[in-house]
Tab-separated table of C-alpha atoms and ligand atoms in Angstrom:
chain	number	residue	atom	x	y	z
A	1	UNK	CA	-8.503	-34.806	-11.033
A	2	UNK	CA	-10.052	-31.823	-9.391
A	3	UNK	CA	-10.085	-32.401	-5.632
A	4	UNK	CA	-13.069	-30.084	-5.256
A	5	UNK	CA	-15.651	-32.567	-6.474
A	6	UNK	CA	-14.452	-35.439	-4.251
A	7	UNK	CA	-15.060	-34.889	-0.539
A	8	UNK	CA	-14.754	-38.152	1.434
A	9	UNK	CA	-15.973	-37.850	5.015
A	10	UNK	CA	-14.048	-40.681	6.679
A	11	UNK	CA	-10.463	-41.844	6.661
A	12	UNK	CA	-11.535	-45.076	4.930
A	13	UNK	CA	-13.282	-43.197	2.104
A	14	UNK	CA	-10.345	-40.831	1.742
A	15	UNK	CA	-7.911	-43.739	1.446
A	16	UNK	CA	-10.150	-45.346	-1.184
A	17	UNK	CA	-10.309	-42.067	-3.128
A	18	UNK	CA	-6.518	-41.810	-3.092
A	19	UNK	CA	-6.108	-45.455	-4.149
A	20	UNK	CA	-8.552	-45.057	-7.041
A	21	UNK	CA	-6.913	-41.803	-8.139
A	22	UNK	CA	-10.054	-39.767	-7.468
A	23	UNK	CA	-8.128	-37.682	-4.943
A	24	UNK	CA	-4.445	-36.896	-5.096
A	25	UNK	CA	-2.248	-35.920	-2.178
A	26	UNK	CA	0.217	-33.139	-2.854
A	27	UNK	CA	2.522	-30.886	-0.913
A	28	UNK	CA	1.467	-27.239	-0.647
A	29	UNK	CA	4.126	-26.168	-3.132
A	30	UNK	CA	2.993	-28.765	-5.675
A	31	UNK	CA	-0.630	-27.798	-5.143
A	32	UNK	CA	0.070	-24.076	-5.732
A	33	UNK	CA	2.308	-24.887	-8.693
A	34	UNK	CA	-0.243	-27.104	-10.412
A	35	UNK	CA	-3.120	-24.693	-9.823
A	36	UNK	CA	-0.972	-21.894	-11.233
A	37	UNK	CA	-0.189	-23.945	-14.342
A	38	UNK	CA	-3.932	-24.435	-14.818
A	39	UNK	CA	-4.448	-20.665	-14.644
A	40	UNK	CA	-1.645	-19.999	-17.109
A	41	UNK	CA	-3.116	-22.577	-19.466
A	42	UNK	CA	-6.608	-21.003	-19.243
A	43	UNK	CA	-5.113	-17.503	-19.403
A	44	UNK	CA	-6.927	-16.576	-16.192
A	45	UNK	CA	-5.636	-13.465	-14.431
A	46	UNK	CA	-3.163	-14.555	-11.771
A	47	UNK	CA	-3.402	-11.532	-9.477
A	48	UNK	CA	-6.613	-9.708	-10.360
A	49	UNK	CA	-6.548	-6.090	-9.155
A	50	UNK	CA	-2.745	-5.838	-9.059
A	51	UNK	CA	-1.958	-3.137	-11.635
A	52	UNK	CA	1.330	-2.349	-13.363
A	53	UNK	CA	3.220	-5.546	-12.480
A	54	UNK	CA	2.242	-7.655	-15.492
A	55	UNK	CA	5.641	-7.453	-17.146
A	56	UNK	CA	7.868	-7.164	-14.080
A	57	UNK	CA	6.805	-8.628	-10.751
A	58	UNK	CA	4.137	-11.114	-11.811
A	59	UNK	CA	6.328	-13.192	-14.184
A	60	UNK	CA	8.981	-13.459	-11.458
A	61	UNK	CA	6.454	-14.652	-8.894
A	62	UNK	CA	5.125	-17.172	-11.400
A	63	UNK	CA	8.656	-18.488	-11.913
A	64	UNK	CA	9.230	-18.721	-8.149
A	65	UNK	CA	6.020	-20.699	-7.678
A	66	UNK	CA	6.822	-22.957	-10.632
A	67	UNK	CA	10.252	-23.554	-9.052
A	68	UNK	CA	8.581	-24.479	-5.724
A	69	UNK	CA	10.575	-21.741	-4.036
A	70	UNK	CA	10.018	-19.988	-0.759
A	71	UNK	CA	10.351	-16.381	-1.852
A	72	UNK	CA	10.673	-12.817	-0.620
A	73	UNK	CA	9.233	-9.588	-2.026
A	74	UNK	CA	11.643	-6.698	-1.587
A	75	UNK	CA	10.102	-3.282	-1.852
A	76	UNK	CA	9.289	0.037	-0.237
A	77	UNK	CA	6.053	0.683	1.543
A	78	UNK	CA	2.815	0.754	-0.354
A	79	UNK	CA	3.967	-1.427	-3.261
A	80	UNK	CA	1.195	-4.018	-2.787
A	81	UNK	CA	3.529	-6.603	-1.219
A	82	UNK	CA	1.085	-7.809	1.434
A	83	UNK	CA	-1.696	-7.810	-1.066
A	84	UNK	CA	0.214	-10.068	-3.453
A	85	UNK	CA	1.142	-12.466	-0.663
A	86	UNK	CA	-2.503	-12.697	0.443
A	87	UNK	CA	-3.580	-13.273	-3.149
A	88	UNK	CA	-1.504	-16.475	-3.200
A	89	UNK	CA	-4.367	-18.025	-1.200
A	90	UNK	CA	-6.365	-18.142	-4.444
A	91	UNK	CA	-3.824	-20.607	-5.822
A	92	UNK	CA	-4.662	-23.165	-3.117
A	93	UNK	CA	-7.274	-25.889	-3.588
A	94	UNK	CA	-10.747	-24.871	-2.440
A	95	UNK	CA	-10.446	-27.274	0.504
A	96	UNK	CA	-8.180	-30.034	1.800
A	97	UNK	CA	-8.916	-33.011	4.079
A	98	UNK	CA	-7.783	-32.621	7.693
A	99	UNK	CA	-8.208	-34.364	11.027
A	100	UNK	CA	-11.071	-32.412	12.652
A	101	UNK	CA	-9.951	-30.141	15.464
A	102	UNK	CA	-6.215	-30.588	14.884
A	103	UNK	CA	-4.397	-27.307	15.514
A	104	UNK	CA	-1.784	-28.055	12.852
A	105	UNK	CA	-4.278	-29.274	10.228
A	106	UNK	CA	-2.913	-32.802	10.136
A	107	UNK	CA	-3.360	-34.901	7.047
A	108	UNK	CA	-5.611	-37.816	8.109
A	109	UNK	CA	-3.437	-40.170	6.036
A	110	UNK	CA	-0.147	-39.082	7.689
A	111	UNK	CA	-0.725	-37.178	10.926
A	112	UNK	CA	2.232	-35.483	12.592
A	113	UNK	CA	0.921	-34.817	16.065
A	114	UNK	CA	0.657	-37.466	18.759
A	115	UNK	CA	-3.012	-36.708	19.428
A	116	UNK	CA	-4.005	-37.357	15.804
A	117	UNK	CA	-1.876	-40.495	15.630
A	118	UNK	CA	-3.674	-41.769	18.738
A	119	UNK	CA	-7.066	-41.001	17.154
A	120	UNK	CA	-6.150	-42.939	14.016
A	121	UNK	CA	-5.124	-45.903	16.168
A	122	UNK	CA	-8.391	-45.803	18.124
A	123	UNK	CA	-10.929	-44.907	15.442
A	124	UNK	CA	-9.279	-46.502	12.439
A	125	UNK	CA	-10.962	-46.101	9.051
A	126	UNK	CA	-14.053	-44.574	10.670
A	127	UNK	CA	-12.081	-41.474	11.724
A	128	UNK	CA	-14.052	-38.470	10.461
A	129	UNK	CA	-12.381	-36.212	7.891
A	130	UNK	CA	-13.034	-32.455	7.797
A	131	UNK	CA	-12.450	-30.170	4.798
A	132	UNK	CA	-10.462	-27.046	5.509
A	133	UNK	CA	-11.225	-24.084	3.196
A	134	UNK	CA	-8.356	-22.225	1.525
A	135	UNK	CA	-8.965	-19.002	3.460
A	136	UNK	CA	-8.074	-20.826	6.685
A	137	UNK	CA	-4.718	-21.878	5.271
A	138	UNK	CA	-3.018	-18.481	5.168
A	139	UNK	CA	-1.153	-17.229	8.244
A	140	UNK	CA	0.472	-13.796	8.311
A	141	UNK	CA	2.803	-12.259	10.867
A	142	UNK	CA	4.374	-8.818	11.041
A	143	UNK	CA	7.892	-9.363	12.343
A	144	UNK	CA	8.951	-7.242	15.293
A	145	UNK	CA	12.059	-7.561	17.476
A	146	UNK	CA	9.994	-8.864	20.417
A	147	UNK	CA	8.586	-11.903	18.582
A	148	UNK	CA	9.658	-15.029	20.485
A	149	UNK	CA	10.259	-18.672	19.602
A	150	UNK	CA	7.071	-19.395	21.553
A	151	UNK	CA	5.067	-17.021	19.289
A	152	UNK	CA	6.604	-18.311	16.100
A	153	UNK	CA	7.188	-22.014	16.659
A	154	UNK	CA	5.705	-22.928	19.998
A	155	UNK	CA	6.348	-23.733	23.575
A	156	UNK	CA	6.540	-26.797	25.793
A	157	UNK	CA	4.202	-26.937	28.731
A	158	UNK	CA	5.950	-28.739	31.618
A	159	UNK	CA	2.843	-28.669	33.847
A	160	UNK	CA	0.732	-30.308	31.175
A	161	UNK	CA	3.476	-32.891	30.751
A	162	UNK	CA	3.688	-33.612	34.479
A	163	UNK	CA	-0.099	-34.001	34.779
A	164	UNK	CA	-0.400	-36.391	31.881
A	165	UNK	CA	2.715	-38.311	32.856
A	166	UNK	CA	4.224	-37.697	29.450
A	167	UNK	CA	7.822	-37.089	28.560
A	168	UNK	CA	8.533	-33.373	28.204
A	169	UNK	CA	9.580	-33.653	24.572
A	170	UNK	CA	6.385	-35.437	23.595
A	171	UNK	CA	4.410	-33.274	21.166
A	172	UNK	CA	1.297	-33.594	23.328
A	173	UNK	CA	2.875	-31.102	25.704
A	174	UNK	CA	3.442	-28.624	22.887
A	175	UNK	CA	1.608	-25.353	22.602
A	176	UNK	CA	1.883	-24.584	18.882
A	177	UNK	CA	3.063	-21.228	17.532
A	178	UNK	CA	2.109	-19.558	14.249
A	179	UNK	CA	4.338	-21.579	11.931
A	180	UNK	CA	3.004	-25.034	12.916
A	181	UNK	CA	-0.506	-23.590	12.695
A	182	UNK	CA	0.262	-22.701	9.084
A	183	UNK	CA	1.062	-26.366	8.371
A	184	UNK	CA	-0.294	-27.389	4.934
A	185	UNK	CA	-0.759	-23.747	4.045
A	186	UNK	CA	1.069	-20.486	3.369
A	187	UNK	CA	3.009	-18.653	6.060
A	188	UNK	CA	3.820	-15.003	5.338
A	189	UNK	CA	6.228	-12.952	7.438
A	190	UNK	CA	6.268	-9.231	6.739
A	191	UNK	CA	9.404	-7.167	7.466
A	192	UNK	CA	11.546	-10.286	7.934
A	193	UNK	CA	14.754	-8.400	8.958
A	194	UNK	CA	13.016	-7.229	12.146
A	195	UNK	CA	12.987	-10.819	13.401
A	196	UNK	CA	15.652	-11.602	16.032
A	197	UNK	CA	18.529	-13.818	14.864
A	198	UNK	CA	17.635	-16.792	17.034
A	199	UNK	CA	14.062	-16.806	15.709
A	200	UNK	CA	15.490	-16.846	12.184
A	201	UNK	CA	17.614	-19.851	13.197
A	202	UNK	CA	14.498	-21.581	14.524
A	203	UNK	CA	12.629	-20.893	11.272
A	204	UNK	CA	15.501	-22.194	9.226
A	205	UNK	CA	15.757	-25.409	11.268
A	206	UNK	CA	12.074	-26.116	10.835
A	207	UNK	CA	12.247	-25.457	7.097
A	208	UNK	CA	15.448	-27.360	6.454
A	209	UNK	CA	15.516	-30.183	8.969
A	210	UNK	CA	11.934	-30.354	10.198
A	211	UNK	CA	13.082	-30.091	13.776
A	212	UNK	CA	13.869	-27.437	16.319
A	213	UNK	CA	15.093	-27.075	19.888
A	214	UNK	CA	12.646	-25.540	22.325
A	215	UNK	CA	13.880	-24.893	25.846
A	216	UNK	CA	16.711	-27.316	25.152
A	217	UNK	CA	14.412	-30.172	24.069
A	218	UNK	CA	14.419	-31.411	20.506
A	219	UNK	CA	10.989	-31.206	18.885
A	220	UNK	CA	10.363	-32.859	15.546
A	221	UNK	CA	7.930	-31.032	13.251
A	222	UNK	CA	8.283	-31.984	9.588
A	223	UNK	CA	5.880	-29.274	8.406
A	224	UNK	CA	4.570	-28.762	4.880
A	225	UNK	CA	4.512	-24.973	4.344
A	226	UNK	CA	5.038	-22.455	1.567
A	227	UNK	CA	7.007	-19.657	3.216
A	228	UNK	CA	6.793	-16.164	1.773
A	229	UNK	CA	8.311	-12.979	3.112
A	230	UNK	CA	8.468	-9.256	2.544
A	231	UNK	CA	11.126	-6.718	3.466
A	232	UNK	CA	12.452	-3.268	2.779
A	233	UNK	CA	15.351	-3.832	0.318
A	234	UNK	CA	17.891	-1.845	2.330
A	235	UNK	CA	17.090	-3.688	5.563
A	236	UNK	CA	17.274	-7.016	3.807
A	237	UNK	CA	20.623	-6.453	2.177
A	238	UNK	CA	22.191	-4.839	5.278
A	239	UNK	CA	24.931	-7.068	6.643
A	240	UNK	CA	23.913	-9.176	9.618
A	241	UNK	CA	20.183	-8.527	9.408
A	242	UNK	CA	19.352	-11.932	7.941
A	243	UNK	CA	21.245	-15.081	8.943
A	244	UNK	CA	22.953	-16.562	5.896
A	245	UNK	CA	21.397	-20.064	6.064
A	246	UNK	CA	17.903	-18.563	6.054
A	247	UNK	CA	18.791	-16.305	3.120
A	248	UNK	CA	20.074	-19.332	1.228
A	249	UNK	CA	16.821	-21.109	1.868
A	250	UNK	CA	14.763	-18.340	0.224
A	251	UNK	CA	14.713	-19.408	-3.407
A	252	UNK	CA	13.760	-16.158	-5.114
A	253	UNK	CA	14.179	-12.479	-4.294
A	254	UNK	CA	11.664	-10.390	-6.196
A	255	UNK	CA	11.760	-6.602	-6.346
A	256	UNK	CA	8.504	-4.669	-6.354
A	257	UNK	CA	8.276	-1.061	-7.534
A	258	UNK	CA	6.025	1.964	-7.629
A	259	UNK	CA	3.813	2.457	-10.693
A	260	UNK	CA	6.041	3.233	-13.669
A	261	UNK	CA	3.552	5.575	-15.332
A	262	UNK	CA	1.001	8.127	-14.220
A	263	UNK	CA	-1.653	6.127	-16.064
A	264	UNK	CA	-0.942	2.947	-14.044
A	265	UNK	CA	-0.894	4.976	-10.847
A	266	UNK	CA	-4.237	6.598	-11.669
A	267	UNK	CA	-5.747	3.191	-12.414
A	268	UNK	CA	-4.654	1.921	-8.981
A	269	UNK	CA	-6.018	4.986	-7.207
A	270	UNK	CA	-9.249	4.788	-9.200
A	271	UNK	CA	-9.655	1.199	-8.028
A	272	UNK	CA	-8.774	1.797	-4.377
A	273	UNK	CA	-10.011	5.266	-3.419
A	274	UNK	CA	-13.427	5.453	-1.785
A	275	UNK	CA	-15.416	7.754	-4.050
A	276	UNK	CA	-18.721	5.910	-4.405
A	277	UNK	CA	-20.378	7.681	-1.487
A	278	UNK	CA	-24.144	7.132	-1.520
A	279	UNK	CA	-24.339	10.262	-3.641
A	280	UNK	CA	-27.938	9.606	-4.645
A	281	UNK	CA	-29.256	9.289	-1.085
A	282	UNK	CA	-27.490	12.510	-0.167
A	283	UNK	CA	-28.682	14.274	-3.326
A	284	UNK	CA	-25.052	14.684	-4.441
A	285	UNK	CA	-23.186	13.628	-7.557
A	286	UNK	CA	-19.379	13.479	-7.646
A	287	UNK	CA	-17.411	14.375	-10.769
A	288	UNK	CA	-13.626	14.335	-10.401
A	289	UNK	CA	-11.895	16.158	-13.299
A	290	UNK	CA	-9.070	14.243	-14.916
A	291	UNK	CA	-6.530	17.008	-14.147
A	292	UNK	CA	-7.306	16.727	-10.421
A	293	UNK	CA	-6.648	12.972	-10.582
A	294	UNK	CA	-3.406	13.645	-12.446
A	295	UNK	CA	-2.138	16.204	-9.949
A	296	UNK	CA	-3.014	13.901	-7.028
A	297	UNK	CA	-0.909	11.184	-8.655
A	298	UNK	CA	1.876	13.580	-9.565
A	299	UNK	CA	2.139	14.567	-5.881
A	300	UNK	CA	3.286	11.004	-5.110
A	301	UNK	CA	5.707	10.959	-8.087
A	302	UNK	CA	7.220	14.301	-7.048
A	303	UNK	CA	7.456	13.262	-3.386
A	304	UNK	CA	9.392	10.136	-4.412
A	305	UNK	CA	11.930	12.319	-6.225
A	306	UNK	CA	12.125	15.137	-3.704
A	307	UNK	CA	15.495	15.354	-1.990
A	308	UNK	CA	13.804	16.485	1.226
A	309	UNK	CA	11.880	13.180	1.439
A	310	UNK	CA	13.564	10.038	2.767
A	311	UNK	CA	14.013	7.598	-0.128
A	312	UNK	CA	14.773	4.553	2.027
A	313	UNK	CA	11.247	4.372	3.388
A	314	UNK	CA	9.576	5.470	0.163
A	315	UNK	CA	6.243	7.126	-0.532
A	316	UNK	CA	3.392	4.676	-0.492
A	317	UNK	CA	0.757	4.356	-3.193
A	318	UNK	CA	-1.590	4.884	-0.255
A	319	UNK	CA	-0.648	8.579	-0.416
A	320	UNK	CA	-2.553	9.380	-3.628
A	321	UNK	CA	-5.389	7.082	-2.539
A	322	UNK	CA	-5.912	8.868	0.807
A	323	UNK	CA	-5.244	12.211	-0.828
A	324	UNK	CA	-7.921	11.792	-3.495
A	325	UNK	CA	-10.415	10.710	-0.826
A	326	UNK	CA	-9.633	13.791	1.221
A	327	UNK	CA	-9.728	16.090	-1.826
A	328	UNK	CA	-13.200	14.820	-2.724
A	329	UNK	CA	-14.276	15.289	0.899
A	330	UNK	CA	-13.184	18.927	0.881
A	331	UNK	CA	-15.216	19.446	-2.292
A	332	UNK	CA	-18.131	17.577	-0.749
A	333	UNK	CA	-18.038	19.810	2.316
A	334	UNK	CA	-18.029	22.934	0.138
A	335	UNK	CA	-20.910	21.650	-2.012
A	336	UNK	CA	-23.057	20.745	0.997
A	337	UNK	CA	-22.464	24.112	2.679
A	338	UNK	CA	-23.205	25.962	-0.586
A	339	UNK	CA	-26.285	23.878	-1.334
A	340	UNK	CA	-24.769	22.589	-4.583
A	341	UNK	CA	-25.730	19.121	-5.818
A	342	UNK	CA	-22.647	18.533	-7.958
A	343	UNK	CA	-19.348	17.868	-6.150
A	344	UNK	CA	-16.361	18.869	-8.294
A	345	UNK	CA	-12.921	18.863	-6.645
A	346	UNK	CA	-10.508	21.695	-7.427
A	347	UNK	CA	-6.730	21.988	-7.301
A	348	UNK	CA	-7.043	24.165	-4.182
A	349	UNK	CA	-8.769	21.217	-2.475
A	350	UNK	CA	-5.426	19.401	-2.751
A	351	UNK	CA	-3.803	22.073	-0.589
A	352	UNK	CA	-6.667	21.657	1.875
A	353	UNK	CA	-5.874	17.931	2.072
A	354	UNK	CA	-2.388	18.214	3.626
A	355	UNK	CA	-3.435	15.880	6.484
A	356	UNK	CA	-3.609	13.053	3.925
A	357	UNK	CA	-0.057	13.791	2.743
A	358	UNK	CA	2.213	14.741	5.623
A	359	UNK	CA	1.952	11.429	7.473
A	360	UNK	CA	2.837	9.435	4.361
A	361	UNK	CA	6.520	10.333	4.085
A	362	UNK	CA	9.564	10.600	6.318
A	363	UNK	CA	11.622	13.750	5.937
A	364	UNK	CA	15.363	14.160	5.542
A	365	UNK	CA	17.067	16.690	7.803
A	366	UNK	CA	16.583	19.530	5.325
A	367	UNK	CA	12.887	18.692	5.102
A	368	UNK	CA	12.566	18.593	8.898
A	369	UNK	CA	13.932	22.127	9.007
A	370	UNK	CA	11.376	23.340	6.501
A	371	UNK	CA	8.476	21.518	8.153
A	372	UNK	CA	6.219	18.837	6.693
A	373	UNK	CA	3.453	21.236	5.694
A	374	UNK	CA	5.814	23.481	3.744
A	375	UNK	CA	7.448	20.506	2.034
A	376	UNK	CA	4.016	19.151	1.086
A	377	UNK	CA	2.843	22.519	-0.277
A	378	UNK	CA	5.971	22.842	-2.390
A	379	UNK	CA	5.481	19.300	-3.731
A	380	UNK	CA	1.871	20.065	-4.666
A	381	UNK	CA	2.969	23.224	-6.437
A	382	UNK	CA	5.550	21.370	-8.519
A	383	UNK	CA	2.968	18.666	-9.304
A	384	UNK	CA	0.406	21.261	-10.430
A	385	UNK	CA	3.022	22.941	-12.625
A	386	UNK	CA	3.903	19.673	-14.303
A	387	UNK	CA	0.283	18.713	-15.053
A	388	UNK	CA	-0.644	22.268	-16.082
A	389	UNK	CA	2.144	22.295	-18.684
A	390	UNK	CA	0.670	19.141	-20.202
A	391	UNK	CA	-2.742	20.787	-20.635
A	392	UNK	CA	-1.723	24.332	-21.588
A	393	UNK	CA	1.575	23.870	-23.426
A	394	UNK	CA	0.514	25.886	-26.478
A	395	UNK	CA	-1.994	28.223	-24.843
A	396	UNK	CA	-1.519	31.993	-24.688
A	397	UNK	CA	-1.571	32.891	-21.008
A	398	UNK	CA	-0.437	36.489	-21.398
A	399	UNK	CA	-3.860	38.128	-21.353
A	400	UNK	CA	-4.501	36.743	-17.866
A	401	UNK	CA	-1.053	37.473	-16.438
A	402	UNK	CA	-1.231	41.022	-17.841
A	403	UNK	CA	-4.471	41.634	-15.965
A	404	UNK	CA	-2.588	40.880	-12.741
A	405	UNK	CA	0.476	42.844	-13.865
A	406	UNK	CA	-1.761	45.870	-14.289
A	407	UNK	CA	-2.565	45.657	-10.597
A	408	UNK	CA	-5.567	43.334	-10.544
A	409	UNK	CA	-6.004	41.041	-7.514
A	410	UNK	CA	-8.404	38.202	-6.785
A	411	UNK	CA	-9.470	36.722	-3.462
A	412	UNK	CA	-10.481	33.152	-4.219
A	413	UNK	CA	-10.082	30.106	-1.989
A	414	UNK	CA	-11.299	26.531	-1.660
A	415	UNK	CA	-14.299	27.486	0.495
A	416	UNK	CA	-15.861	29.739	-2.136
A	417	UNK	CA	-18.995	28.340	-3.813
A	418	UNK	CA	-18.945	27.945	-7.576
A	419	UNK	CA	-21.214	30.846	-8.521
A	420	UNK	CA	-19.328	33.338	-6.355
A	421	UNK	CA	-16.004	32.091	-7.712
A	422	UNK	CA	-17.195	32.558	-11.291
A	423	UNK	CA	-18.542	36.020	-10.496
A	424	UNK	CA	-15.260	37.185	-8.966
A	425	UNK	CA	-13.085	35.690	-11.696
A	426	UNK	CA	-15.344	36.866	-14.555
A	427	UNK	CA	-13.655	40.274	-14.518
A	428	UNK	CA	-10.285	38.754	-15.524
A	429	UNK	CA	-10.097	38.964	-19.280
A	430	UNK	CA	-9.272	35.645	-20.945
A	431	UNK	CA	-9.505	33.558	-17.775
A	432	UNK	CA	-12.823	31.833	-18.471
A	433	UNK	CA	-11.733	31.303	-22.072
A	434	UNK	CA	-8.692	29.387	-20.813
A	435	UNK	CA	-10.946	27.286	-18.594
A	436	UNK	CA	-12.910	26.398	-21.729
A	437	UNK	CA	-9.702	24.985	-23.272
A	438	UNK	CA	-9.989	22.037	-20.866
A	439	UNK	CA	-13.645	21.395	-21.593
A	440	UNK	CA	-15.433	23.708	-19.142
A	441	UNK	CA	-17.391	25.579	-21.790
A	442	UNK	CA	-20.299	27.965	-21.386
A	443	UNK	CA	-23.334	26.027	-20.220
A	444	UNK	CA	-21.282	23.486	-18.277
A	445	UNK	CA	-22.375	23.168	-14.627
A	446	UNK	CA	-20.929	25.981	-12.488
A	447	UNK	CA	-18.886	23.701	-10.159
A	448	UNK	CA	-17.109	22.214	-13.215
A	449	UNK	CA	-16.277	25.622	-14.667
A	450	UNK	CA	-15.193	26.902	-11.248
A	451	UNK	CA	-12.813	23.959	-10.901
A	452	UNK	CA	-11.324	24.652	-14.340
A	453	UNK	CA	-10.837	28.346	-13.529
A	454	UNK	CA	-9.185	27.367	-10.233
A	455	UNK	CA	-6.862	25.038	-12.194
A	456	UNK	CA	-5.774	27.890	-14.476
A	457	UNK	CA	-5.074	30.201	-11.523
A	458	UNK	CA	-3.176	27.493	-9.646
A	459	UNK	CA	-1.274	26.542	-12.798
A	460	UNK	CA	-0.143	30.136	-13.309
A	461	UNK	CA	0.829	30.313	-9.641
A	462	UNK	CA	2.732	26.996	-9.905
A	463	UNK	CA	4.637	28.349	-12.895
A	464	UNK	CA	5.332	31.550	-10.949
A	465	UNK	CA	3.614	33.650	-13.590
A	466	UNK	CA	1.401	35.083	-10.862
A	467	UNK	CA	1.770	35.105	-7.067
A	468	UNK	CA	-0.531	33.992	-4.304
A	469	UNK	CA	-0.417	35.304	-0.735
A	470	UNK	CA	-0.953	33.230	2.398
A	471	UNK	CA	-4.449	34.739	2.505
A	472	UNK	CA	-5.297	33.297	-0.935
A	473	UNK	CA	-5.007	36.540	-2.817
A	474	UNK	CA	-3.800	36.083	-6.402
A	475	UNK	CA	-1.704	39.001	-7.609
A	476	UNK	CA	1.202	39.936	-9.890
A	477	UNK	CA	4.574	38.422	-9.061
A	478	UNK	CA	6.286	41.814	-9.141
A	479	UNK	CA	4.850	43.916	-6.360
A	480	UNK	CA	5.894	47.517	-5.776
A	481	UNK	CA	8.639	47.128	-3.208
A	482	UNK	CA	9.680	49.091	-0.217
A	483	UNK	CA	13.267	50.250	-0.314
A	484	UNK	CA	15.678	47.430	0.398
A	485	UNK	CA	17.555	47.606	3.686
A	486	UNK	CA	21.061	48.919	3.424
A	487	UNK	CA	23.532	46.076	2.823
A	488	UNK	CA	25.487	46.726	6.011
A	489	UNK	CA	22.474	46.297	8.296
A	490	UNK	CA	22.147	42.802	9.768
A	491	UNK	CA	18.711	41.524	8.928
A	492	UNK	CA	17.709	38.443	10.876
A	493	UNK	CA	14.509	36.632	10.319
A	494	UNK	CA	13.111	34.397	13.066
A	495	UNK	CA	10.259	32.006	12.320
A	496	UNK	CA	7.333	32.239	14.727
A	497	UNK	CA	4.272	29.976	15.100
A	498	UNK	CA	1.485	30.643	12.657
A	499	UNK	CA	3.816	31.533	9.788
A	500	UNK	CA	4.248	35.007	11.203
A	501	UNK	CA	7.666	36.486	10.842
A	502	UNK	CA	9.316	38.931	13.104
A	503	UNK	CA	12.190	41.075	11.969
A	504	UNK	CA	15.083	42.025	14.165
A	505	UNK	CA	17.504	44.674	13.082
B	1	ZN	ZN1	-2.848	-33.416	14.670
């Protein structure tokens, strides 16, 4: 009994289709439930494009839908909550019959609003029926403290009532808010705890009793809606943020999470980051080495664990996505300026992409003191060290570090074109051989080899086997030192803009 192949165009035809069983009326929750069962039966993907939730979040959502629950997703930012809620639209029928022009998508067979009831009385079985597509049945609202009952549920218009001679509580005088407009569909409220208490009471009354008081007048609105919500877990569980009756009415609480593995995280970033950039038209090809992708992902993992980063707000999966885009752009810029046709990002491009990192986390007090840029640089360094260990665990790095220990220095930064980088680094014995360990062998395109060499240098720097100055000079960690100041002298160090330091004795 697929509703999609039966599309009556009048009330009379619709009634006949229902009576013959060719079309079946269902509530939204039954409709979503039955369409979900069909997908489970056919083993169709339920949330295509949502990665890493197959064994955790998805089964819980399936159970909530099967239970006909209103539900809430609890999770930190960038855990695909909004995306999942929007994807529920795919579980609706392709279209449903409505009274044409009705703001609350009335069912022609049982209209709620006075205007539609009047039309049925006047036009009878000839009343036209329109078919509302599923995309028009999803309403989303970001909760903020200034959302009013009028925004959410609606308002009464006393002037309209006076003009038409109607009683004030008559629905004809109602200006509908978002929730009634979601009638026969899905209503999603993001960041539910930010909604004022009295709005929560209004929502609850509509959901539970089908009626609500507006400006002291009772308004009856027995709506048919699947309500879904999202919230930060700490806000949601904080005492007094959600009124108890509304909490009781939310059938399932489902926790989302960040990707559990680097592989899942890389798959998400691969899917979301904008890297297909008309390379052919521009005469450019983009090749992102796997270790660059891994470090980009590891930056997010490290940031989530870093004590200087606020854990309550989290570090979004949008961080590695924006970061990878920015890293590729830095490589693109270098390639274009150098006249190279192959764009290969390097680890140093990640340091050049701080603007894609620093806005994506909130800092704890200690982090504020250090500054966002410094915190981000330290996180990148730890991430590079972790990935580097995975690639070079058994490799002999001594030949390279000895070259630096013997006084060698290298000036190499992210702006240097590939050929020049290879020329400058060619003097370091063993360095290019190490680059070959990760696949950048002789004969490989110069930008690929340059990126591998840069990875080795940055890996050694991350592991503190060599040092790197603020001017991108690689050198030995142990530099000949000036004599230390005598212990009794008071040595104060004041930070100045531009990372310059001034010493006061
Ligand atoms: Zn209506």
